[in-house]
mmCIF file of C-alpha atoms in Angstrom:
data_model
loop_
_atom_site.group_PDB
_atom_site.id
_atom_site.type_symbol
_atom_site.label_atom_id
_atom_site.label_comp_id
_atom_site.label_asym_id
_atom_site.label_seq_id
_atom_site.Cartn_x
_atom_site.Cartn_y
_atom_site.Cartn_z
ATOM 1 C CA VAL F 954 26.350 -21.014 1.061
ATOM 2 C CA LEU F 955 24.355 -17.784 0.650
ATOM 3 C CA SER F 956 21.852 -19.411 -1.693
ATOM 4 C CA LYS F 957 20.949 -21.919 1.020
ATOM 5 C CA LEU F 958 19.909 -19.194 3.475
ATOM 6 C CA PRO F 959 16.179 -18.492 3.935
ATOM 7 C CA PRO F 960 15.010 -15.525 1.823
ATOM 8 C CA THR F 961 13.624 -12.392 3.422
ATOM 9 C CA GLU F 962 11.851 -9.276 2.204
ATOM 10 C CA GLU F 963 13.067 -7.254 5.202
ATOM 11 C CA SER F 964 16.497 -5.903 4.352
ATOM 12 C CA THR F 965 16.872 -2.331 5.609
ATOM 13 C CA VAL F 966 20.516 -2.830 6.555
ATOM 14 C CA PHE F 967 21.352 -4.459 3.225
ATOM 15 C CA ARG F 968 19.608 -1.639 1.396
ATOM 16 C CA LEU F 969 21.847 0.841 3.192
ATOM 17 C CA LEU F 970 24.948 -1.193 2.357
ATOM 18 C CA LYS F 971 23.796 -1.317 -1.260
ATOM 19 C CA GLU F 972 23.419 2.477 -1.355
ATOM 20 C CA VAL F 973 26.887 3.021 0.135
ATOM 21 C CA GLN F 974 28.324 0.559 -2.373
ATOM 22 C CA TYR F 975 26.556 2.428 -5.190
ATOM 23 C CA TYR F 976 28.116 5.754 -4.225
ATOM 24 C CA ALA F 977 31.499 4.089 -3.744
ATOM 25 C CA VAL F 978 31.270 2.828 -7.329
ATOM 26 C CA LEU F 979 30.416 6.323 -8.573
ATOM 27 C CA GLU F 980 33.427 7.714 -6.735
ATOM 28 C CA GLY F 981 35.690 4.998 -8.072
ATOM 29 C CA ASN F 982 36.506 3.876 -4.525
ATOM 30 C CA LYS F 983 37.237 0.179 -5.088
ATOM 31 C CA ASP F 984 38.363 -0.419 -1.508
ATOM 32 C CA LEU F 985 35.081 0.858 -0.076
ATOM 33 C CA THR F 986 33.115 -1.090 -2.667
ATOM 34 C CA ALA F 987 34.876 -4.314 -1.682
ATOM 35 C CA LEU F 988 34.416 -3.513 2.020
ATOM 36 C CA MET F 989 30.643 -3.057 1.612
ATOM 37 C CA THR F 990 30.428 -6.348 -0.269
ATOM 38 C CA LYS F 991 32.315 -8.266 2.416
ATOM 39 C CA ARG F 992 30.329 -6.592 5.209
ATOM 40 C CA ALA F 993 27.075 -7.552 3.485
ATOM 41 C CA ILE F 994 28.177 -11.167 3.065
ATOM 42 C CA ARG F 995 29.270 -11.417 6.703
ATOM 43 C CA LEU F 996 26.022 -9.861 7.918
ATOM 44 C CA SER F 997 23.943 -12.162 5.752
ATOM 45 C CA LEU F 998 25.732 -15.193 7.180
ATOM 46 C CA GLN F 999 25.418 -13.908 10.754
ATOM 47 C CA LYS F 1000 21.705 -13.182 10.458
ATOM 48 C CA LYS F 1001 21.169 -16.324 8.366
ATOM 49 C CA ILE F 1002 19.025 -14.510 5.814
ATOM 50 C CA LEU F 1003 19.254 -13.699 2.121
ATOM 51 C CA SER F 1004 17.742 -10.534 0.670
ATOM 52 C CA LYS F 1005 17.348 -9.234 -2.877
ATOM 53 C CA ASP F 1006 19.652 -6.339 -2.025
ATOM 54 C CA MET F 1007 22.340 -8.860 -1.088
ATOM 55 C CA VAL F 1008 22.016 -10.334 -4.586
ATOM 56 C CA SER F 1009 22.394 -6.886 -6.158
ATOM 57 C CA ILE F 1010 25.466 -6.195 -4.014
ATOM 58 C CA LEU F 1011 27.077 -9.401 -5.279
ATOM 59 C CA ALA F 1012 26.185 -8.529 -8.883
ATOM 60 C CA THR F 1013 27.713 -5.061 -8.605
ATOM 61 C CA HIS F 1014 30.940 -6.409 -7.122
ATOM 62 C CA THR F 1015 31.085 -9.043 -9.857
ATOM 63 C CA ARG F 1016 30.729 -6.352 -12.535
ATOM 64 C CA LEU F 1017 33.629 -4.360 -11.088
ATOM 65 C CA LEU F 1018 35.879 -7.410 -10.774
ATOM 66 C CA GLY F 1019 35.124 -8.246 -14.396
ATOM 67 C CA GLN F 1020 36.799 -5.004 -15.475
ATOM 68 C CA ASP F 1021 40.176 -6.476 -14.510
ATOM 69 C CA ILE F 1022 41.134 -9.506 -16.595
ATOM 70 C CA THR F 1023 43.631 -10.601 -13.919
ATOM 71 C CA LYS F 1024 40.652 -11.113 -11.581
ATOM 72 C CA ALA F 1025 38.599 -13.180 -14.025
ATOM 73 C CA LYS F 1026 38.499 -16.268 -11.784
ATOM 74 C CA LEU F 1027 37.521 -14.223 -8.728
ATOM 75 C CA ALA F 1028 34.835 -12.446 -10.758
ATOM 76 C CA ASN F 1029 33.552 -15.824 -11.916
ATOM 77 C CA ALA F 1030 33.349 -17.061 -8.311
ATOM 78 C CA TYR F 1031 31.365 -13.999 -7.192
ATOM 79 C CA GLY F 1032 29.244 -14.258 -10.335
ATOM 80 C CA ASN F 1033 28.363 -17.876 -9.605
ATOM 81 C CA ALA F 1034 27.385 -16.899 -6.060
ATOM 82 C CA ALA F 1035 25.218 -14.057 -7.393
ATOM 83 C CA GLU F 1036 23.536 -16.368 -9.911
ATOM 84 C CA LYS F 1037 22.731 -19.038 -7.328
ATOM 85 C CA ALA F 1038 21.413 -16.392 -4.936
ATOM 86 C CA SER F 1039 19.260 -14.830 -7.672
ATOM 87 C CA GLU F 1040 17.648 -18.204 -8.354
ATOM 88 C CA VAL F 1041 16.224 -18.088 -4.827
ATOM 89 C CA PHE F 1042 14.172 -15.097 -6.009
ATOM 90 C CA ARG F 1043 13.529 -16.518 -9.474
ATOM 91 C CA GLU F 1044 10.018 -15.040 -9.504
ATOM 92 C CA ASP F 1045 11.693 -11.626 -9.660
ATOM 93 C CA LYS F 1046 12.585 -11.737 -13.354
ATOM 94 C CA GLY F 1047 14.169 -8.289 -13.240
ATOM 95 C CA LEU F 1048 16.675 -9.264 -10.557
ATOM 96 C CA TYR F 1049 17.496 -12.589 -12.223
ATOM 97 C CA SER F 1050 17.983 -10.886 -15.602
ATOM 98 C CA GLU F 1051 20.193 -8.216 -14.027
ATOM 99 C CA VAL F 1052 22.538 -10.908 -12.745
ATOM 100 C CA GLN F 1053 22.504 -12.651 -16.124
ATOM 101 C CA VAL F 1054 23.519 -9.440 -17.918
ATOM 102 C CA VAL F 1055 26.371 -8.912 -15.449
ATOM 103 C CA LEU F 1056 27.607 -12.485 -15.906
ATOM 104 C CA HIS F 1057 27.371 -12.582 -19.679
ATOM 105 C CA GLY F 1058 28.499 -9.008 -20.198
ATOM 106 C CA CYS F 1059 31.329 -8.706 -17.683
ATOM 107 C CA VAL F 1060 32.583 -12.158 -16.678
ATOM 108 C CA TYR F 1061 31.913 -14.904 -19.198
ATOM 109 C CA PRO F 1062 33.509 -13.058 -22.167
ATOM 110 C CA LEU F 1063 36.787 -13.324 -20.239
ATOM 111 C CA LEU F 1064 36.446 -17.090 -20.053
ATOM 112 C CA ARG F 1065 34.471 -18.296 -23.075
ATOM 113 C CA PRO F 1066 33.524 -17.285 -26.659
ATOM 114 C CA HIS F 1067 31.309 -14.201 -27.002
ATOM 115 C CA ARG F 1068 28.735 -16.069 -29.084
ATOM 116 C CA GLU F 1069 27.773 -18.187 -26.068
ATOM 117 C CA SER F 1070 26.618 -15.082 -24.194
ATOM 118 C CA MET F 1071 24.602 -13.454 -26.971
ATOM 119 C CA GLU F 1072 21.266 -15.225 -26.504
ATOM 120 C CA PRO F 1073 21.120 -14.903 -22.679
ATOM 121 C CA THR F 1074 22.030 -11.214 -22.966
ATOM 122 C CA ILE F 1075 19.321 -10.356 -25.460
ATOM 123 C CA ASP F 1076 16.767 -12.569 -23.666
ATOM 124 C CA ALA F 1077 17.216 -10.419 -20.549
ATOM 125 C CA HIS F 1078 16.371 -7.199 -22.407
ATOM 126 C CA ARG F 1079 12.572 -7.324 -22.196
ATOM 127 C CA SER F 1080 12.452 -8.609 -18.593
ATOM 128 C CA LEU F 1081 14.684 -5.759 -17.447
ATOM 129 C CA LEU F 1082 12.569 -3.106 -19.158
ATOM 130 C CA ASN F 1083 9.365 -4.607 -17.728
ATOM 131 C CA ALA F 1084 10.935 -4.532 -14.258
ATOM 132 C CA GLY F 1085 11.832 -0.858 -14.622
ATOM 133 C CA LYS F 1086 15.567 -1.539 -14.786
ATOM 134 C CA ILE F 1087 15.922 0.739 -17.808
ATOM 135 C CA ASP F 1088 19.699 1.238 -17.755
ATOM 136 C CA PHE F 1089 20.365 -2.497 -17.494
ATOM 137 C CA GLY F 1090 17.766 -3.205 -20.166
ATOM 138 C CA ILE F 1091 19.220 -0.817 -22.723
ATOM 139 C CA GLY F 1092 22.738 -1.800 -21.670
ATOM 140 C CA SER F 1093 21.957 -5.402 -22.568
ATOM 141 C CA GLY F 1094 21.261 -4.217 -26.105
ATOM 142 C CA ILE F 1095 24.635 -2.467 -26.272
ATOM 143 C CA GLY F 1096 26.313 -5.597 -24.938
ATOM 144 C CA TYR F 1097 24.560 -7.717 -27.560
ATOM 145 C CA ALA F 1098 25.827 -5.457 -30.361
ATOM 146 C CA HIS F 1099 29.404 -5.615 -29.090
ATOM 147 C CA MET F 1100 29.215 -9.397 -28.742
ATOM 148 C CA TRP F 1101 27.959 -9.655 -32.324
ATOM 149 C CA LEU F 1102 31.013 -7.774 -33.594
ATOM 150 C CA CYS F 1103 33.458 -9.624 -31.343
ATOM 151 C CA ALA F 1104 32.023 -12.989 -32.386
ATOM 152 C CA GLY F 1105 32.741 -12.168 -36.032
ATOM 153 C CA LEU F 1106 29.167 -12.704 -37.211
ATOM 154 C CA PRO F 1107 28.064 -11.374 -40.630
ATOM 155 C CA LEU F 1108 27.726 -7.595 -40.789
ATOM 156 C CA ASN F 1109 25.088 -7.815 -43.505
ATOM 157 C CA SER F 1110 22.730 -9.901 -41.377
ATOM 158 C CA PRO F 1111 19.120 -8.643 -41.492
ATOM 159 C CA LEU F 1112 19.107 -8.882 -37.698
ATOM 160 C CA LEU F 1113 21.990 -6.580 -36.788
ATOM 161 C CA LYS F 1114 21.229 -3.071 -38.047
ATOM 162 C CA PRO F 1115 17.444 -3.215 -37.433
ATOM 163 C CA LYS F 1116 18.087 -4.292 -33.831
ATOM 164 C CA LEU F 1117 20.605 -1.485 -33.331
ATOM 165 C CA LEU F 1118 18.122 1.039 -34.663
ATOM 166 C CA LEU F 1119 15.352 -0.427 -32.516
ATOM 167 C CA TYR F 1120 17.420 -0.128 -29.332
ATOM 168 C CA GLU F 1121 18.556 3.364 -30.277
ATOM 169 C CA GLU F 1122 14.933 4.450 -30.652
ATOM 170 C CA ALA F 1123 14.130 2.836 -27.293
ATOM 171 C CA ALA F 1124 16.912 4.844 -25.640
ATOM 172 C CA ILE F 1125 15.387 8.041 -27.017
ATOM 173 C CA ARG F 1126 11.844 7.034 -26.045
ATOM 174 C CA LEU F 1127 12.929 6.106 -22.513
ATOM 175 C CA GLN F 1128 14.866 9.371 -22.128
ATOM 176 C CA ARG F 1129 18.322 7.834 -21.976
ATOM 177 C CA PRO F 1130 20.238 10.061 -24.451
ATOM 178 C CA THR F 1131 23.651 8.857 -23.253
ATOM 179 C CA PHE F 1132 22.682 5.332 -24.345
ATOM 180 C CA GLN F 1133 21.711 6.578 -27.794
ATOM 181 C CA LEU F 1134 25.308 7.412 -28.718
ATOM 182 C CA PRO F 1135 26.754 3.870 -28.352
ATOM 183 C CA PHE F 1136 24.073 2.455 -30.654
ATOM 184 C CA SER F 1137 24.479 5.113 -33.349
ATOM 185 C CA SER F 1138 28.279 4.865 -33.195
ATOM 186 C CA VAL F 1139 28.170 1.066 -33.565
ATOM 187 C CA ARG F 1140 25.765 1.437 -36.485
ATOM 188 C CA GLN F 1141 28.235 3.804 -38.133
ATOM 189 C CA LEU F 1142 31.094 1.382 -37.485
ATOM 190 C CA VAL F 1143 29.122 -1.392 -39.200
ATOM 191 C CA LEU F 1144 28.461 0.892 -42.176
ATOM 192 C CA ASN F 1145 32.168 1.773 -42.342
ATOM 193 C CA LEU F 1146 33.197 -1.873 -42.346
ATOM 194 C CA GLN F 1147 30.722 -2.649 -45.111
ATOM 195 C CA LYS F 1148 31.704 0.293 -47.316
ATOM 196 C CA SER F 1149 35.488 0.116 -46.694
ATOM 197 C CA PRO F 1150 36.246 3.859 -46.468
ATOM 198 C CA ALA F 1151 39.834 5.147 -46.373
ATOM 199 C CA ASN F 1152 39.714 5.349 -42.574
ATOM 200 C CA PRO F 1153 37.120 2.925 -41.142
ATOM 201 C CA THR F 1154 37.816 4.128 -37.589
ATOM 202 C CA GLU F 1155 36.582 7.637 -38.409
ATOM 203 C CA LEU F 1156 32.937 7.554 -37.393
ATOM 204 C CA LYS F 1157 31.420 10.047 -39.779
ATOM 205 C CA GLY F 1158 28.401 9.228 -41.908
ATOM 206 C CA ASP F 1159 24.653 8.729 -42.053
ATOM 207 C CA ALA F 1160 24.329 7.149 -38.593
ATOM 208 C CA PHE F 1161 26.905 9.073 -36.549
ATOM 209 C CA ASP F 1162 29.265 12.038 -36.829
ATOM 210 C CA GLU F 1163 31.857 11.909 -34.074
ATOM 211 C CA GLU F 1164 33.088 15.488 -34.566
ATOM 212 C CA SER F 1165 29.675 17.071 -34.190
ATOM 213 C CA VAL F 1166 28.720 14.809 -31.277
ATOM 214 C CA LEU F 1167 31.979 15.350 -29.362
ATOM 215 C CA GLY F 1168 31.512 19.093 -29.778
ATOM 216 C CA THR F 1169 28.234 18.934 -27.860
ATOM 217 C CA LEU F 1170 29.586 16.969 -24.889
ATOM 218 C CA GLU F 1171 30.748 18.573 -21.681
ATOM 219 C CA GLY F 1172 33.473 17.476 -19.294
#
C-alpha cells in the first residue's frame, strides 16, 4: 500500500520520527522503536504521501525484527514493504542499497541459503559508499565475509582474503576503526581454519591478536 502513495521530498515530520526511532534503537527501547514505526506508517497513510525517511524507518524496523528468529515472517513482511517503497525512489541508489543490505543481511538468511544473498550484498557496497552511507557500506563487506563462511565456500579462494584486506583498509581510510576489527578477526579465523592450530577459536596470529586488542578496548 505504501509503495502506491505519491512520493514527496517534504518530510519534516518523518525526519523527526526517524530521529526518535534512531535514539530508541541506541537505547535498546524496542517498544518505542515499534511505536515510531507504526506512527510513521499511520501518518504516511493519512497524508497519502511516501518519503525517503519513511523508507529508512521501515528498513530500521526490519533490521531489528531480523534479530529475533521467531519474528522472521514479520521481518520479511516489513522488509518486502521497505523494498517496494525503496523502488519508488530507485534513482536514490544509496537508499535502495541500504534496504537491500538490510534484507539480505538481516532477513533473508533466516529464510533461505546464505549464498543467495552474497551477490546483492556485495553489489550494494560501492553504491553505499558513493552515497556517503559509510557504515552501511563497510557493514556490507562484513556481511559478505560472514555469508562466505556460512555458505561453506572454499577458504583458499583468491577472492576471500584479498577482499577482507581491501575492506579492512577501507575502514581505516574512512576512519571507522571499530569496523577494522571484524575484518581482521575474520581474516585470522580463516588463517586458523587453513592451518589447523590446536585451538582454532583462539584468534592470535598475523592478522589479529585478540588478547592485545581486548586489552585496548574500554567498557
